[in-house]
Coordinates of C-alpha atoms and ligand atoms in Angstrom, one line a residue:
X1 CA -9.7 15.7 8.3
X2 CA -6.6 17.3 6.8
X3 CA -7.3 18.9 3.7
X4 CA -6.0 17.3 0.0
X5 CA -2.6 18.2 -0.9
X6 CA -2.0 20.1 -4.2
X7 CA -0.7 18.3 -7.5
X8 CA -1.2 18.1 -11.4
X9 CA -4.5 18.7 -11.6
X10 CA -5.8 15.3 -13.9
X11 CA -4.4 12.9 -11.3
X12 CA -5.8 14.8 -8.1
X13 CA -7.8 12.2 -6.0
X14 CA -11.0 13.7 -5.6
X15 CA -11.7 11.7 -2.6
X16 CA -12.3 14.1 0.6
X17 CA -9.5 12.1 2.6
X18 CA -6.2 12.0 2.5
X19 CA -3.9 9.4 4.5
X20 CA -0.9 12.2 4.8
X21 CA -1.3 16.1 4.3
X22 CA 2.3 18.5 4.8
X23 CA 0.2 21.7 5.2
X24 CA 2.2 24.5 3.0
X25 CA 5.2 25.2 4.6
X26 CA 5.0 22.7 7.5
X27 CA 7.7 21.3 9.1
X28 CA 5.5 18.0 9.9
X29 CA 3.0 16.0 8.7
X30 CA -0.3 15.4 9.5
X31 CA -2.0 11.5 8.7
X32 CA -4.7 9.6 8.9
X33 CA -4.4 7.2 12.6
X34 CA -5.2 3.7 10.5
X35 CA -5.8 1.7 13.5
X36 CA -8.9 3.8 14.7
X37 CA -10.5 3.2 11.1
X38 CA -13.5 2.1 9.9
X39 CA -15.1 3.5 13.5
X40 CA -13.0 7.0 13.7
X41 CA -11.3 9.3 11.7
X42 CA -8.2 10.5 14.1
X43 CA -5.9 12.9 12.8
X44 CA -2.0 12.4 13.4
X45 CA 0.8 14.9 13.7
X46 CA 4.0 14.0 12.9
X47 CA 6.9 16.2 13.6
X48 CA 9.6 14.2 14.8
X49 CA 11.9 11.3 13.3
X50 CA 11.1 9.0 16.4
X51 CA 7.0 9.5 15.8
X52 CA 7.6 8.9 12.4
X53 CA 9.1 5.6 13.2
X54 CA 6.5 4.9 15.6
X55 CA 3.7 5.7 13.1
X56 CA 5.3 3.5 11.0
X57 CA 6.0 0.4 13.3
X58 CA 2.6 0.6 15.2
X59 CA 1.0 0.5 11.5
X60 CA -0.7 3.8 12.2
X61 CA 0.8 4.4 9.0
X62 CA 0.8 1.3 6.7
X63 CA 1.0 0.2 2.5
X64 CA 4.3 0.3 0.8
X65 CA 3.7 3.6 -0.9
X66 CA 2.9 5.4 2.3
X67 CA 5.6 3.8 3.9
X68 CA 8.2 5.3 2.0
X69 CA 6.8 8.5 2.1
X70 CA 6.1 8.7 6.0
X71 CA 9.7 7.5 6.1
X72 CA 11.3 10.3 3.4
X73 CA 9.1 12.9 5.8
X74 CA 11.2 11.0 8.9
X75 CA 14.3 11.8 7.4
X76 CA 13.5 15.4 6.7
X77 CA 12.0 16.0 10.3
X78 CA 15.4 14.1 12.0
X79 CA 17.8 16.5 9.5
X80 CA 15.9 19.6 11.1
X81 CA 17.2 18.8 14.3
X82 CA 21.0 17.2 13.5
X83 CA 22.2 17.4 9.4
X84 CA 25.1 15.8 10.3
X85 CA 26.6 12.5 8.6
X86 CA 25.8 10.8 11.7
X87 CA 22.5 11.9 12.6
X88 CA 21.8 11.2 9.1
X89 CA 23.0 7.9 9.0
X90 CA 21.6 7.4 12.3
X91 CA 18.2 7.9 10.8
X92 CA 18.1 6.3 8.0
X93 CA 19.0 3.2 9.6
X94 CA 16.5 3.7 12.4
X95 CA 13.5 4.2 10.2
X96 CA 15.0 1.7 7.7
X97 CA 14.4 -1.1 10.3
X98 CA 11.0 -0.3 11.3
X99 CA 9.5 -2.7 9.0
X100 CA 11.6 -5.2 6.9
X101 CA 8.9 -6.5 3.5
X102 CA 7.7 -3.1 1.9
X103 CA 10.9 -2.2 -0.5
X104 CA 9.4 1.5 -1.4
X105 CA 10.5 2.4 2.6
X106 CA 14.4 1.7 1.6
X107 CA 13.9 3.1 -2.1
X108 CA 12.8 6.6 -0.3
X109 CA 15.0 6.6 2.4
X110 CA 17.9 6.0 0.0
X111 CA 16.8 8.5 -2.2
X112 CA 16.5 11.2 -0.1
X113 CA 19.9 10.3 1.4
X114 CA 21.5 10.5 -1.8
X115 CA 19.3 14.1 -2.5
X116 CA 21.1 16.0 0.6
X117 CA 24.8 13.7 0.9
X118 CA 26.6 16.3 -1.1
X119 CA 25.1 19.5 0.6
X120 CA 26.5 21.0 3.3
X121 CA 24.5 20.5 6.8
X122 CA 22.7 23.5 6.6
X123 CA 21.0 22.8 3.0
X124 CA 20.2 19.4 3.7
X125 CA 16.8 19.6 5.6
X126 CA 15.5 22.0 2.9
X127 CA 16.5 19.8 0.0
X128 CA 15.4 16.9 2.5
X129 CA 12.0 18.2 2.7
X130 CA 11.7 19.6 -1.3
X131 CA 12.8 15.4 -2.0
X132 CA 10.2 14.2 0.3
X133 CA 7.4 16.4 -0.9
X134 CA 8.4 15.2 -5.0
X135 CA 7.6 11.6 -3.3
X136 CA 4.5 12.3 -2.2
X137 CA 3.2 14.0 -5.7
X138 CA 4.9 11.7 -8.1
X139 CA 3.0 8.6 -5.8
X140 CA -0.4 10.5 -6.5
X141 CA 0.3 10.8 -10.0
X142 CA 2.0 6.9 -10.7
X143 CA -1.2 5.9 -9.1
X144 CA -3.3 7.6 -11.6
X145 CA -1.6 6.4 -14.4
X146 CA -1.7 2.6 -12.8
X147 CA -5.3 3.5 -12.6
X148 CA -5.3 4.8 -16.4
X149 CA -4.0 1.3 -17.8
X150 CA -5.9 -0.8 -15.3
X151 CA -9.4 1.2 -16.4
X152 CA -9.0 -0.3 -19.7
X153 CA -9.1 -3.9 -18.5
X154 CA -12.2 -2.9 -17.0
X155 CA -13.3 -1.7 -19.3
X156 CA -12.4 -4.5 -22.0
X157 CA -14.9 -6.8 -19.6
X158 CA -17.9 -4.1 -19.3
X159 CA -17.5 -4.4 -23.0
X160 CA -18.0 -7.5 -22.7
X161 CA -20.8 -8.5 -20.1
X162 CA -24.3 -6.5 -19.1
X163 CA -23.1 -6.5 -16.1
X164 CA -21.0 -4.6 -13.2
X165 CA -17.6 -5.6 -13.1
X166 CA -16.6 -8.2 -10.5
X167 CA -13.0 -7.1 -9.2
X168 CA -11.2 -9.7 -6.1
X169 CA -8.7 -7.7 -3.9
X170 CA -7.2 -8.2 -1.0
X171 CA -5.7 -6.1 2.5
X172 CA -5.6 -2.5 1.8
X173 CA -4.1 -1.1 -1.4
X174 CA -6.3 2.0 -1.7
X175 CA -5.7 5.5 -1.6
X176 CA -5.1 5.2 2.4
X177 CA -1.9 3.1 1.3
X178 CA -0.7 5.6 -0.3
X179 CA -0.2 9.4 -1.0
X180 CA -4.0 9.4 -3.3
X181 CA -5.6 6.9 -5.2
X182 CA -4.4 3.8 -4.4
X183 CA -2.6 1.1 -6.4
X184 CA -5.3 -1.7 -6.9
X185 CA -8.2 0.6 -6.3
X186 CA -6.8 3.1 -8.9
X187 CA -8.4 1.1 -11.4
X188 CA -12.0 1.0 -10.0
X189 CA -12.1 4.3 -9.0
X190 CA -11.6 5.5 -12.0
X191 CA -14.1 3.3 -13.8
X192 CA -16.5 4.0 -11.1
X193 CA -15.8 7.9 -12.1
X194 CA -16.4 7.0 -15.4
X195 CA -19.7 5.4 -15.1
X196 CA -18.8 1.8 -15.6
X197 CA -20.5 -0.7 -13.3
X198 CA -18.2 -2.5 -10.8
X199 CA -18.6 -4.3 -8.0
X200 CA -15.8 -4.8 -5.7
X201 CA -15.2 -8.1 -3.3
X202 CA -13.4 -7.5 -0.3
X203 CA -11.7 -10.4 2.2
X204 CA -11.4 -9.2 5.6
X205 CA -7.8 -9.7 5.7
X206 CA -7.0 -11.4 8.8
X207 CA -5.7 -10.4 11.0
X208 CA -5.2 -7.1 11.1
X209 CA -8.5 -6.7 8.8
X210 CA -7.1 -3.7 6.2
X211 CA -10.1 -5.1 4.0
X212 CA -12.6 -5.1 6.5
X213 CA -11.4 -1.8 8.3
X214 CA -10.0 0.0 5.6
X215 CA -11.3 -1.3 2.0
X216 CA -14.4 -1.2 3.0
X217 CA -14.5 1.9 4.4
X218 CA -13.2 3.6 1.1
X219 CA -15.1 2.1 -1.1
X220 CA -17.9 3.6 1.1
X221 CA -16.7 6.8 0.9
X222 CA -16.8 6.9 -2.8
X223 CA -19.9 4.9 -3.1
X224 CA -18.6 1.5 -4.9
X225 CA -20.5 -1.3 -4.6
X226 CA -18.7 -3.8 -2.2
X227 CA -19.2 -7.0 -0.7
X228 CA -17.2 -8.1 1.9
X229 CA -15.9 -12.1 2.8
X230 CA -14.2 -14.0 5.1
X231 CA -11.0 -14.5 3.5
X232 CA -11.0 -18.3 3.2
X233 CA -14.1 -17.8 1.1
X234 CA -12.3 -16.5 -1.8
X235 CA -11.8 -20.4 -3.3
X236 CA -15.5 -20.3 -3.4
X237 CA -15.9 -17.0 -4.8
X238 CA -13.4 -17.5 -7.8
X239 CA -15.1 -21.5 -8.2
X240 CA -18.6 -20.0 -8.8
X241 CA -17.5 -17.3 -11.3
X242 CA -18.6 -14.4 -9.2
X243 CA -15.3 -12.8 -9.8
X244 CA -13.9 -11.7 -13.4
X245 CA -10.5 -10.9 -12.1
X246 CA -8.5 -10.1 -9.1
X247 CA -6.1 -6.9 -8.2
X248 CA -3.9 -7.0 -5.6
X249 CA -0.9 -4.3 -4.3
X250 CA 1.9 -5.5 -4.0
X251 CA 5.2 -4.9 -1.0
X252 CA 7.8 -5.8 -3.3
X253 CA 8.0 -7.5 -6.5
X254 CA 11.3 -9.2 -7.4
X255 CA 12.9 -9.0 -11.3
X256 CA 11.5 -11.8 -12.1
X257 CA 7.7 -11.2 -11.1
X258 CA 7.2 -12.8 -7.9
X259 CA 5.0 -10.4 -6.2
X260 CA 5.3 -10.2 -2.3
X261 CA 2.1 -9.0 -1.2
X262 CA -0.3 -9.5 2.5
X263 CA -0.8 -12.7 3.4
X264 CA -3.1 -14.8 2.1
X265 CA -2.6 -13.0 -1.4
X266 CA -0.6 -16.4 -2.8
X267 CA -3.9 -18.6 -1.5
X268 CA -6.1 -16.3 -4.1
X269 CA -4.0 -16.3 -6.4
X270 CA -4.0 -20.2 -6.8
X271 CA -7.4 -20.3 -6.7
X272 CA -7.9 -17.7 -9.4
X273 CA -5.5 -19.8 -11.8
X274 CA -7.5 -22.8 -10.8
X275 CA -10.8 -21.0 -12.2
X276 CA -8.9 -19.4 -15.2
X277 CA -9.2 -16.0 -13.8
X278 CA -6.5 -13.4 -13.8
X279 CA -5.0 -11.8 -11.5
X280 CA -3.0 -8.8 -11.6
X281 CA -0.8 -6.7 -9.1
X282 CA -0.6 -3.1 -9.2
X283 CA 2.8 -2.3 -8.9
X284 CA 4.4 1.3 -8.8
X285 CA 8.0 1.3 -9.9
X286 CA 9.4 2.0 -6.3
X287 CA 7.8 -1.1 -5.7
X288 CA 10.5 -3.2 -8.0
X289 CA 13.1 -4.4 -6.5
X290 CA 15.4 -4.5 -9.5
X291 CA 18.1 -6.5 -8.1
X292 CA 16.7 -9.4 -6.3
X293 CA 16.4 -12.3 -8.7
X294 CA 13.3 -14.0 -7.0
X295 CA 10.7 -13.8 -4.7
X296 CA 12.4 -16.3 -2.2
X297 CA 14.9 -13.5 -0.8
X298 CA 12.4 -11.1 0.4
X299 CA 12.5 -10.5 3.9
X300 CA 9.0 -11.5 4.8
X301 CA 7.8 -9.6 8.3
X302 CA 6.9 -11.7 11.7
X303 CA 4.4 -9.3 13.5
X304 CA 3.7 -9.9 17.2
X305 CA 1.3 -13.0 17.7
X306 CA -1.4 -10.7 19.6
X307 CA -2.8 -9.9 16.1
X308 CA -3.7 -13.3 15.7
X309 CA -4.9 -14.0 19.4
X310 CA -7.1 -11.5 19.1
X311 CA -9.4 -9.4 17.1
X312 CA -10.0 -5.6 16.7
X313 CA -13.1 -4.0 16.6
X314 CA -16.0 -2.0 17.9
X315 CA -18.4 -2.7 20.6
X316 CA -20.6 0.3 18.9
X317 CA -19.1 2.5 21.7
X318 CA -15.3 2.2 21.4
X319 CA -13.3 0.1 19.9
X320 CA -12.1 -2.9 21.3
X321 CA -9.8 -6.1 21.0
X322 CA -10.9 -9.1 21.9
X323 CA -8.9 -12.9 22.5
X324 CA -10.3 -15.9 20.0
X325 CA -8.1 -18.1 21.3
X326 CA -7.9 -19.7 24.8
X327 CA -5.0 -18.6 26.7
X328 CA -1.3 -19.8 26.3
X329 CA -2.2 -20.9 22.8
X330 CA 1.1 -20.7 20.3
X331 CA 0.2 -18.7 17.3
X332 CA 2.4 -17.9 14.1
X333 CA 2.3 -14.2 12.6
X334 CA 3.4 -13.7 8.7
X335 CA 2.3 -10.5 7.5
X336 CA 3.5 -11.3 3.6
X337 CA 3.8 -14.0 1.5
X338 CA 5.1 -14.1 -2.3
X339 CA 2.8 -15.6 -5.1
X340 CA 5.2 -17.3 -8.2
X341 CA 5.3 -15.2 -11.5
X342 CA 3.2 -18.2 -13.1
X343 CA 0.2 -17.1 -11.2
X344 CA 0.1 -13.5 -12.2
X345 CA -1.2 -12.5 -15.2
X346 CA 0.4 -9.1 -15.2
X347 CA 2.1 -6.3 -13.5
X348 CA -0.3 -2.6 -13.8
X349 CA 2.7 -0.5 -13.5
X350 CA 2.4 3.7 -14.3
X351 CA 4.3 2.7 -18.0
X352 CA 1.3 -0.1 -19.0
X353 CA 0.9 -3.6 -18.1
X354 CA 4.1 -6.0 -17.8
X355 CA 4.4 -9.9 -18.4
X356 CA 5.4 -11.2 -14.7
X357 CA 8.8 -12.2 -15.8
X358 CA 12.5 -10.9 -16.5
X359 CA 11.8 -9.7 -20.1
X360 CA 8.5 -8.2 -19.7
X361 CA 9.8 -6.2 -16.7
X362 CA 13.4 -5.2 -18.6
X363 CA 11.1 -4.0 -21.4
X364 CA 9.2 -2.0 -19.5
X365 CA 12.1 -0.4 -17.1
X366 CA 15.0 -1.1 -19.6
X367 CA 17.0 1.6 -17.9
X368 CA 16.7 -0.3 -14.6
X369 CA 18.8 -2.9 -16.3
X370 CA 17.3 -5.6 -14.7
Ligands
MRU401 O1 0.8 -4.6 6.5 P1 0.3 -3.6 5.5 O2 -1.0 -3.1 5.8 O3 1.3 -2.5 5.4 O4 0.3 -4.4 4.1 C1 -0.1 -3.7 3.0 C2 -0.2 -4.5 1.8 O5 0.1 -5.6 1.7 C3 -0.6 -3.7 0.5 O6 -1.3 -4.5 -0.4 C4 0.7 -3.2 -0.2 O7 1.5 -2.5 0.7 C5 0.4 -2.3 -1.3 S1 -0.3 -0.8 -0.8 C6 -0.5 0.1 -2.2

């Protein structure tokens, strides 16, 4: 297991895994192989653009955070070899297109691309790699601070009830979606650190089962309480008053609110406003994407129907994936789907929590303009 990477020392994760590690002075990266999760813990090397790509297309990488941080690390790694304008542009646009949903891949990309386009060639995969590293702390530390302001609704409820908190969430934002910490588990980690009772319920997340495969297995490795559901039970769930709110991640949330998250995220968060519970999104900044007016623009991702033919998991031995459905049936593969502003009851940014809607984001990122 790579070993943590160093940064501010208040918003270190002290968790003892990390999903990506650039050893001191490495020119690669070194991450956590998702797909062999909960059942192994396989170590990845990175150290080329076209593995970077890979990692990220093949989802042994996945979350929108780590996303755009495996992808500023791809542009680093393809400027070592070429720091020309073409191999540049070249791979930008090749990692770029790996997946379409998550916004924080382009937000990186571009941002390292505009840290190196003045340089000359042979500055840019230093500057490349310097950008790509300030990605990967600042992550750990927005997560911390999402995790700061989300505590205290957490703690506002503990107040409340003699009882452990009941947080909903769904897919995989934790701290393997990210650099450390995680975006919706920031929140219950920290109130877990801090002694407050929570209990954590986690949907399976058809079909690639982040909740089942990767939820569960952090909240194991920190030792939250956790009970895991099939995802259509959620309705249930949020009807019997099991659940006092729900935190989600989020892929890419639009200037008016609308928060593009896994699918099956919209479906909870109907039946949390049905039940009069909130639910929130935990939304870093790279997350926003500023200039899209809506939800309905967002490029949503069609994954190969395999995922839903089958299942992935262990026969105790190895892992294996097995078909559900007989053969030749047609199957449908959305991997995201946007839940309306009017459903969220608000955004757990690293600034404090935002109203869903044009105003409440403006005034918390007025220099975004949005
Ligand atoms: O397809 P995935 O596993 O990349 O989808 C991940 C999610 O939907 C997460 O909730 C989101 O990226 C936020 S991760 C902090």
């Amino acid at each position: 297991m790579p070993a943590p990477a160093s940064n501010s020392a208040n918003s270190l994760d002290p968790a003892r895994y990390r999903a990506l590690v650039r050893p001191e002075g490495a020119r690669y990266i070194e991450t956590i192989d998702q797909r062999a999760l909960p059942h192994r813990v396989v170590t990845t090397r990175i150290a080329d653009a076209e593995t970077a790509a890979r990692a990220i297309r093949e989802m042994w990488v996945r979350g929108a955070p780590l996303i755009g941080a495996v992808g500023a690390y791809g542009l680093a790694l393809a400027l070592v070899r070429d720091a020309s304008e073409k191999a540049l542009a070249d791979a930008h646009a090749r990692l770029d297109a790996t997946r379409p949903t998550a916004v924080n891949l382009r937000w990186a990309l571009d941002r390292v691309r505009n840290a190196v386009a003045s340089l000359p060639e042979r500055e840019r995969a230093d500057a490349a790699w310097r950008e790509a590293d300030a990605i990967a702390a600042e992550d750990v530390a927005i997560n911390h601070a999402i995790g700061v302001h989300g505590l205290e609704l957490l703690r506002d409820i503990a107040r409340r009830k003699n009882a452990p908190v009941e947080v909903m969430t769904h897919c995989n934002a934790g701290a393997l979606a990210t650099c450390g910490w995680g975006t919706a588990t920031a929140p219950v980690f920290l109130a877990h650190d801090a002694g407050i009772p929570v209990h954590v319920w986690v949907s399976e997340t058809r079909p690639r089962l982040q909740g089942a495969h990767l939820t569960a297995w952090e909240l194991a490795a920190r030792g939250v309480p956790h009970t895991m559901f099939v995802d259509s039970a959620a309705g249930l769930l949020l009807r019997r008053g099991d659940v006092d709110l729900v935190i989600v991640g989020a892929d890419r949330v639009a200037a008016n609110g609308d928060v593009c998250n896994k699918i099956g995220t919209y479906d909870k968060a109907l039946a949390a406003a049905d039940n009069q519970v909130p639910f929130y999104a935990a939304v870093p900044s790279p997350t926003f994407d500023f200039a899209l007016p809506s939800g309905d623009a967002i490029p949503i991702e069609m994954r190969d129907t395999e995922e839903v033919l089958s299942v992935e998991g262990s026969d105790g031995q190895e892992a294996r994936s097995v078909r559900v459905a007989p053969a030749g049936t047609r199957a449908v593969n959305y991997a995201f789907d946007i839940t309306p502003a009017r459903l969220v009851a608000g955004l757990i940014t690293e600034r404090g929590i935002a109203p869903a809607s044009p105003s409440g984001i403006r005034a918390m990122f007025p220099e975004r303009g949005a």
